[in-house]
């Protein structure tokens, strides 16, 4: 039986980009697709987010104003068939490092004819990392199947039909909100907001509630096996990356190699090109040359955190961050109980 494409569902600021870089290093067997559904969620004609709903200029300038969820799925299915924009960017970056013009990288088709994602050719497998909340209407409002993808499916909390969801092997990545939420807030205020283009912190983008809803639905529909869940906690990843990645690979059928944790110039160029559309969100991960155990891990008290957040963002921001953290702790702890034992 063919291995299904891997879909790592997560929430913002879960160290997911560092996690993703590990698998981008296996371009010999994996074709990485970086956060594809945000295009349709924020900018397309079927958008679900209010962030740019009344900002036609930004949506148009994004280049994704006409992209539907069906378009995104088609791009996922077509991954690797042609020399993509990402490949051109990689080529440019490599050329800037070299005095000679490099050969254009050739991508061969690895998806069979038709729409079955699990029929993979040439030994490559699709690896997607994306936000669960990109598949749902915010604030727990009812979500219907995207118009471009067919008729409504009662009980399905996502825009993707169940038959589409069944084609993926879903895994999950989480991080405690006391670390993820302030990190997200930082990207929505000066000076980073000028880079990210997100000029307001929106608590409904925390992503935990949607991740829990998605997780529970996939179990209910037997799309994921509750006895074989693959949930990674970012703290485990940062404290013991090799053990965590080894176990993840074992659970997903990926051949682990130690070099997945060490990244050369070509790996860094590939990541830089792949992360281009979400400029400003991935700077730390792009600059890294390896995923190694962190040497120190400081856990502050609530008072210490509040003091730190006040110093960085101001008193009013600290209150917003604290409330958002508290609103999402229960959902994090619910998912945490299923995390892989490290």
CSV table of C-alpha atoms in Angstrom, one decimal:
chain,number,residue,atom,x,y,z
A,1,UNK,CA,0.0,0.0,0.0
A,2,UNK,CA,1.4,3.4,-1.0
A,3,UNK,CA,2.4,5.8,1.8
A,4,UNK,CA,0.0,8.7,2.1
A,5,UNK,CA,1.2,12.3,2.0
A,6,UNK,CA,2.0,13.6,5.4
A,7,UNK,CA,0.1,16.6,6.7
A,8,UNK,CA,1.5,18.1,9.9
A,9,UNK,CA,-1.3,20.2,11.4
A,10,UNK,CA,-0.3,22.8,13.9
A,11,UNK,CA,-0.9,26.3,15.3
A,12,UNK,CA,1.3,29.5,14.9
A,13,UNK,CA,4.7,29.8,16.6
A,14,UNK,CA,5.0,26.1,17.4
A,15,UNK,CA,8.6,25.8,16.2
A,16,UNK,CA,7.0,24.3,13.2
A,17,UNK,CA,9.4,25.9,10.7
A,18,UNK,CA,12.4,24.4,12.4
A,19,UNK,CA,10.5,21.1,12.4
A,20,UNK,CA,9.7,21.5,8.7
A,21,UNK,CA,13.4,22.2,7.9
A,22,UNK,CA,14.3,18.7,9.1
A,23,UNK,CA,12.2,17.2,6.4
A,24,UNK,CA,13.2,19.7,3.8
A,25,UNK,CA,16.7,18.2,4.2
A,26,UNK,CA,15.3,15.0,2.7
A,27,UNK,CA,14.6,16.3,-0.8
A,28,UNK,CA,15.7,12.9,-2.1
A,29,UNK,CA,12.5,11.3,-0.8
A,30,UNK,CA,10.2,14.2,0.2
A,31,UNK,CA,8.6,17.1,-1.6
A,32,UNK,CA,7.8,19.8,1.0
A,33,UNK,CA,4.8,22.1,0.6
A,34,UNK,CA,5.0,25.0,3.0
A,35,UNK,CA,1.7,26.4,4.5
A,36,UNK,CA,-0.3,26.3,1.2
A,37,UNK,CA,-3.8,26.9,2.6
A,38,UNK,CA,-3.1,30.3,4.1
A,39,UNK,CA,-3.3,31.7,0.5
A,40,UNK,CA,-7.0,30.8,0.2
A,41,UNK,CA,-7.8,31.5,3.9
A,42,UNK,CA,-6.5,35.1,3.9
A,43,UNK,CA,-6.6,36.3,0.4
A,44,UNK,CA,-8.7,34.2,-2.0
A,45,UNK,CA,-12.4,34.5,-3.2
A,46,UNK,CA,-13.3,31.9,-0.5
A,47,UNK,CA,-11.4,33.6,2.3
A,48,UNK,CA,-12.5,32.8,5.8
A,49,UNK,CA,-10.4,35.3,7.7
A,50,UNK,CA,-11.5,38.9,8.5
A,51,UNK,CA,-7.9,40.1,8.6
A,52,UNK,CA,-7.8,41.4,5.0
A,53,UNK,CA,-11.5,41.0,4.1
A,54,UNK,CA,-11.9,44.8,3.7
A,55,UNK,CA,-8.5,45.3,2.3
A,56,UNK,CA,-8.8,44.6,-1.4
A,57,UNK,CA,-5.4,46.2,-2.2
A,58,UNK,CA,-3.4,43.9,0.1
A,59,UNK,CA,-5.3,40.8,-1.2
A,60,UNK,CA,-4.6,41.8,-4.8
A,61,UNK,CA,-0.9,42.6,-4.0
A,62,UNK,CA,-0.5,39.2,-2.3
A,63,UNK,CA,-0.9,37.5,-5.7
A,64,UNK,CA,-3.4,35.1,-4.2
A,65,UNK,CA,-6.7,37.0,-4.6
A,66,UNK,CA,-8.0,34.6,-7.1
A,67,UNK,CA,-6.8,31.4,-5.4
A,68,UNK,CA,-9.5,29.0,-4.2
A,69,UNK,CA,-9.1,26.0,-1.9
A,70,UNK,CA,-9.4,23.8,-5.0
A,71,UNK,CA,-6.5,25.7,-6.6
A,72,UNK,CA,-4.4,25.0,-3.5
A,73,UNK,CA,-5.2,21.3,-3.6
A,74,UNK,CA,-4.3,21.2,-7.3
A,75,UNK,CA,-1.0,22.8,-6.5
A,76,UNK,CA,-0.4,20.2,-3.8
A,77,UNK,CA,-1.2,17.4,-6.2
A,78,UNK,CA,1.0,18.9,-8.9
A,79,UNK,CA,4.0,19.4,-6.5
A,80,UNK,CA,7.2,18.7,-8.3
A,81,UNK,CA,5.7,18.3,-11.8
A,82,UNK,CA,7.3,21.4,-13.1
A,83,UNK,CA,10.2,23.7,-12.2
A,84,UNK,CA,8.4,25.9,-9.7
A,85,UNK,CA,8.8,29.5,-8.5
A,86,UNK,CA,10.5,28.0,-5.4
A,87,UNK,CA,13.0,26.2,-7.7
A,88,UNK,CA,13.8,29.4,-9.6
A,89,UNK,CA,14.4,31.2,-6.3
A,90,UNK,CA,16.7,28.4,-5.1
A,91,UNK,CA,18.6,28.6,-8.4
A,92,UNK,CA,19.0,32.4,-8.0
A,93,UNK,CA,20.3,32.0,-4.4
A,94,UNK,CA,22.7,29.3,-5.4
A,95,UNK,CA,23.9,31.5,-8.3
A,96,UNK,CA,24.6,34.3,-5.9
A,97,UNK,CA,27.0,31.9,-4.0
A,98,UNK,CA,28.7,30.8,-7.1
A,99,UNK,CA,30.8,32.5,-9.9
A,100,UNK,CA,29.4,30.1,-12.5
A,101,UNK,CA,25.8,29.8,-13.7
A,102,UNK,CA,24.3,26.6,-12.3
A,103,UNK,CA,22.2,24.2,-14.1
A,104,UNK,CA,18.5,24.7,-13.6
A,105,UNK,CA,17.2,22.0,-11.1
A,106,UNK,CA,14.9,19.5,-12.7
A,107,UNK,CA,11.8,18.3,-11.0
A,108,UNK,CA,10.2,15.1,-12.2
A,109,UNK,CA,6.5,14.3,-11.8
A,110,UNK,CA,5.9,12.1,-8.8
A,111,UNK,CA,2.1,12.2,-8.6
A,112,UNK,CA,0.2,9.8,-10.7
A,113,UNK,CA,-2.6,10.8,-13.1
A,114,UNK,CA,-5.9,11.6,-11.3
A,115,UNK,CA,-6.5,13.0,-7.9
A,116,UNK,CA,-5.3,10.3,-5.6
A,117,UNK,CA,-2.5,11.8,-3.6
A,118,UNK,CA,-1.2,8.5,-2.3
A,119,UNK,CA,-0.1,7.3,-5.7
A,120,UNK,CA,3.4,8.6,-5.6
A,121,UNK,CA,6.1,8.0,-8.2
A,122,UNK,CA,9.8,8.2,-8.2
A,123,UNK,CA,10.1,7.4,-4.5
A,124,UNK,CA,9.0,10.9,-3.3
A,125,UNK,CA,6.3,11.7,-0.9
A,126,UNK,CA,4.6,15.0,-0.2
A,127,UNK,CA,5.2,16.6,3.2
A,128,UNK,CA,2.9,19.5,4.2
A,129,UNK,CA,3.0,21.6,7.3
A,130,UNK,CA,0.1,24.0,7.8
A,131,UNK,CA,-2.2,25.6,10.3
A,132,UNK,CA,-5.4,23.8,11.2
A,133,UNK,CA,-7.2,27.1,11.5
A,134,UNK,CA,-6.7,27.8,7.8
A,135,UNK,CA,-9.3,25.1,7.2
A,136,UNK,CA,-12.1,26.6,9.4
A,137,UNK,CA,-14.1,29.7,9.8
A,138,UNK,CA,-12.8,31.7,12.9
A,139,UNK,CA,-14.5,32.0,16.2
A,140,UNK,CA,-16.2,28.6,16.1
A,141,UNK,CA,-18.6,29.8,13.4
A,142,UNK,CA,-20.0,27.1,11.1
A,143,UNK,CA,-17.7,26.1,8.3
A,144,UNK,CA,-19.0,24.7,4.9
A,145,UNK,CA,-17.1,22.9,2.3
A,146,UNK,CA,-15.3,25.4,0.0
A,147,UNK,CA,-17.6,26.1,-2.9
A,148,UNK,CA,-14.8,25.2,-5.3
A,149,UNK,CA,-14.7,21.7,-3.8
A,150,UNK,CA,-18.3,20.6,-3.8
A,151,UNK,CA,-21.4,20.4,-1.7
A,152,UNK,CA,-21.7,20.9,2.1
A,153,UNK,CA,-21.0,17.9,4.4
A,154,UNK,CA,-22.9,18.2,7.6
A,155,UNK,CA,-20.7,17.6,10.6
A,156,UNK,CA,-17.5,18.3,8.8
A,157,UNK,CA,-15.8,21.4,10.5
A,158,UNK,CA,-13.4,22.0,7.6
A,159,UNK,CA,-13.6,23.4,4.1
A,160,UNK,CA,-12.0,20.1,2.8
A,161,UNK,CA,-14.3,17.2,1.9
A,162,UNK,CA,-13.8,14.0,4.0
A,163,UNK,CA,-12.6,12.1,0.9
A,164,UNK,CA,-9.8,14.6,0.5
A,165,UNK,CA,-8.9,14.4,4.2
A,166,UNK,CA,-8.7,10.6,4.0
A,167,UNK,CA,-5.8,10.9,1.5
A,168,UNK,CA,-3.4,12.3,4.1
A,169,UNK,CA,-1.5,10.9,7.1
A,170,UNK,CA,-2.1,13.5,9.7
A,171,UNK,CA,0.4,14.3,12.4
A,172,UNK,CA,0.2,17.2,14.9
A,173,UNK,CA,2.7,19.7,16.4
A,174,UNK,CA,1.9,21.8,19.6
A,175,UNK,CA,3.6,24.2,21.9
A,176,UNK,CA,2.6,25.7,25.2
A,177,UNK,CA,0.7,29.0,24.7
A,178,UNK,CA,2.8,30.8,27.2
A,179,UNK,CA,5.6,30.5,24.6
A,180,UNK,CA,3.6,30.5,21.3
A,181,UNK,CA,1.3,33.5,22.0
A,182,UNK,CA,3.9,36.2,22.9
A,183,UNK,CA,6.0,35.0,20.0
A,184,UNK,CA,3.0,35.5,17.7
A,185,UNK,CA,2.2,38.9,19.2
A,186,UNK,CA,5.7,40.1,18.5
A,187,UNK,CA,5.1,39.5,14.8
A,188,UNK,CA,2.1,41.7,14.7
A,189,UNK,CA,3.6,44.9,16.3
A,190,UNK,CA,6.5,47.2,15.4
A,191,UNK,CA,9.0,46.7,14.1
A,192,UNK,CA,8.2,43.2,12.7
A,193,UNK,CA,4.7,44.1,11.6
A,194,UNK,CA,6.2,46.1,8.7
A,195,UNK,CA,7.8,42.9,7.5
A,196,UNK,CA,5.0,40.4,8.1
A,197,UNK,CA,2.2,42.7,7.0
A,198,UNK,CA,0.1,41.7,10.0
A,199,UNK,CA,-0.6,45.0,11.8
A,200,UNK,CA,-2.9,43.8,14.5
A,201,UNK,CA,-2.9,40.9,17.0
A,202,UNK,CA,-6.0,38.8,16.6
A,203,UNK,CA,-6.5,36.3,19.4
A,204,UNK,CA,-8.7,34.1,17.2
A,205,UNK,CA,-5.5,33.3,15.2
A,206,UNK,CA,-4.0,31.4,18.2
A,207,UNK,CA,-5.1,28.2,16.5
A,208,UNK,CA,-5.5,25.9,19.4
A,209,UNK,CA,-9.3,25.5,19.4
A,210,UNK,CA,-9.3,24.8,15.7
A,211,UNK,CA,-6.5,22.2,16.1
A,212,UNK,CA,-8.5,20.4,18.8
A,213,UNK,CA,-11.7,20.5,16.7
A,214,UNK,CA,-9.8,19.1,13.7
A,215,UNK,CA,-8.0,16.5,15.8
A,216,UNK,CA,-11.2,15.2,17.4
A,217,UNK,CA,-13.0,15.1,14.0
A,218,UNK,CA,-10.2,13.1,12.3
A,219,UNK,CA,-10.4,10.6,15.2
A,220,UNK,CA,-14.2,10.4,15.0
A,221,UNK,CA,-14.1,9.7,11.3
A,222,UNK,CA,-11.3,7.1,11.7
A,223,UNK,CA,-9.0,9.2,9.5
A,224,UNK,CA,-6.4,9.0,12.2
A,225,UNK,CA,-6.1,6.0,14.5
A,226,UNK,CA,-6.5,7.0,18.1
A,227,UNK,CA,-4.2,4.1,19.1
A,228,UNK,CA,-1.4,5.4,16.8
A,229,UNK,CA,-1.5,9.2,17.2
A,230,UNK,CA,1.5,11.2,16.2
A,231,UNK,CA,1.6,14.4,18.3
A,232,UNK,CA,4.9,16.2,18.9
A,233,UNK,CA,5.4,18.8,21.6
A,234,UNK,CA,7.8,21.6,20.7
A,235,UNK,CA,9.5,21.4,24.0
A,236,UNK,CA,10.4,17.8,23.4
A,237,UNK,CA,11.7,18.7,19.9
A,238,UNK,CA,13.9,21.5,21.3
A,239,UNK,CA,15.2,19.5,24.3
A,240,UNK,CA,15.8,16.2,22.4
A,241,UNK,CA,15.6,16.8,18.7
A,242,UNK,CA,17.2,13.5,17.5
A,243,UNK,CA,15.1,11.2,19.6
A,244,UNK,CA,11.9,13.2,18.7
A,245,UNK,CA,12.6,13.1,15.0
A,246,UNK,CA,13.6,9.5,15.1
A,247,UNK,CA,10.3,8.5,16.7
A,248,UNK,CA,8.4,10.7,14.3
A,249,UNK,CA,10.1,9.1,11.3
A,250,UNK,CA,9.3,5.7,12.7
A,251,UNK,CA,5.7,6.5,13.1
A,252,UNK,CA,5.4,8.0,9.6
A,253,UNK,CA,7.5,5.6,7.6
A,254,UNK,CA,10.4,8.0,6.9
A,255,UNK,CA,13.9,6.7,6.8
A,256,UNK,CA,15.7,8.7,9.5
A,257,UNK,CA,19.2,10.0,8.8
A,258,UNK,CA,21.3,12.1,11.3
A,259,UNK,CA,22.1,14.6,8.6
A,260,UNK,CA,18.4,15.7,8.6
A,261,UNK,CA,19.4,17.7,11.7
A,262,UNK,CA,22.4,19.4,10.1
A,263,UNK,CA,21.8,21.9,7.2
A,264,UNK,CA,24.2,22.9,4.5
A,265,UNK,CA,24.1,26.0,2.2
A,266,UNK,CA,21.8,24.3,-0.3
A,267,UNK,CA,19.4,23.3,2.5
A,268,UNK,CA,19.3,26.9,3.7
A,269,UNK,CA,18.7,28.2,0.2
A,270,UNK,CA,15.9,25.8,-0.3
A,271,UNK,CA,14.3,26.9,3.0
A,272,UNK,CA,14.7,30.6,2.2
A,273,UNK,CA,12.9,30.2,-1.1
A,274,UNK,CA,10.2,28.0,0.3
A,275,UNK,CA,9.5,30.5,3.2
A,276,UNK,CA,9.5,33.6,0.9
A,277,UNK,CA,5.8,34.2,0.9
A,278,UNK,CA,5.6,34.5,4.7
A,279,UNK,CA,8.4,37.0,5.0
A,280,UNK,CA,9.3,37.9,8.6
A,281,UNK,CA,7.8,34.9,10.3
A,282,UNK,CA,10.6,32.4,9.8
A,283,UNK,CA,13.8,34.5,10.2
A,284,UNK,CA,15.3,32.5,13.1
A,285,UNK,CA,14.7,29.1,11.5
A,286,UNK,CA,16.1,30.3,8.2
A,287,UNK,CA,19.3,31.5,9.8
A,288,UNK,CA,19.8,28.2,11.6
A,289,UNK,CA,22.3,25.6,10.3
A,290,UNK,CA,21.2,22.8,12.6
A,291,UNK,CA,18.6,21.6,15.1
A,292,UNK,CA,20.5,20.8,18.2
A,293,UNK,CA,19.4,20.3,21.9
A,294,UNK,CA,18.9,23.7,23.5
A,295,UNK,CA,21.5,24.3,26.2
A,296,UNK,CA,19.3,26.1,28.6
A,297,UNK,CA,15.5,26.3,29.1
A,298,UNK,CA,14.1,28.9,31.4
A,299,UNK,CA,10.6,28.5,32.7
A,300,UNK,CA,9.4,31.8,34.3
A,301,UNK,CA,6.7,32.2,36.9
A,302,UNK,CA,3.5,33.8,35.9
A,303,UNK,CA,4.7,37.0,37.6
A,304,UNK,CA,8.0,36.8,35.7
A,305,UNK,CA,6.3,36.3,32.4
A,306,UNK,CA,4.0,39.3,33.0
A,307,UNK,CA,6.9,41.4,33.9
A,308,UNK,CA,8.8,40.3,30.7
A,309,UNK,CA,5.8,40.9,28.4
A,310,UNK,CA,5.1,44.3,30.0
A,311,UNK,CA,8.7,45.3,29.4
A,312,UNK,CA,8.7,44.2,25.8
A,313,UNK,CA,5.2,45.2,24.7
A,314,UNK,CA,3.6,47.5,27.3
A,315,UNK,CA,1.0,47.0,30.1
A,316,UNK,CA,-2.1,46.7,27.9
A,317,UNK,CA,-0.4,44.2,25.6
A,318,UNK,CA,0.6,42.1,28.6
A,319,UNK,CA,-3.0,41.8,29.6
A,320,UNK,CA,-4.1,40.8,26.1
A,321,UNK,CA,-1.3,38.2,25.9
A,322,UNK,CA,-2.1,36.8,29.3
A,323,UNK,CA,-5.8,36.4,28.5
A,324,UNK,CA,-5.0,34.8,25.2
A,325,UNK,CA,-2.6,32.3,26.9
A,326,UNK,CA,-5.2,31.4,29.5
A,327,UNK,CA,-7.9,31.0,26.9
A,328,UNK,CA,-5.8,28.3,25.2
A,329,UNK,CA,-4.1,26.4,27.9
A,330,UNK,CA,-6.8,23.8,28.3
A,331,UNK,CA,-6.8,23.0,24.6
A,332,UNK,CA,-3.0,22.7,24.7
A,333,UNK,CA,-3.1,20.4,27.7
A,334,UNK,CA,-5.8,18.2,26.0
A,335,UNK,CA,-3.5,17.6,23.0
A,336,UNK,CA,-0.4,17.3,25.2
A,337,UNK,CA,-1.8,14.1,26.8
A,338,UNK,CA,-1.4,12.4,23.4
A,339,UNK,CA,2.2,13.6,22.7
A,340,UNK,CA,4.8,11.0,21.8
A,341,UNK,CA,6.8,9.9,24.9
A,342,UNK,CA,10.3,11.3,24.7
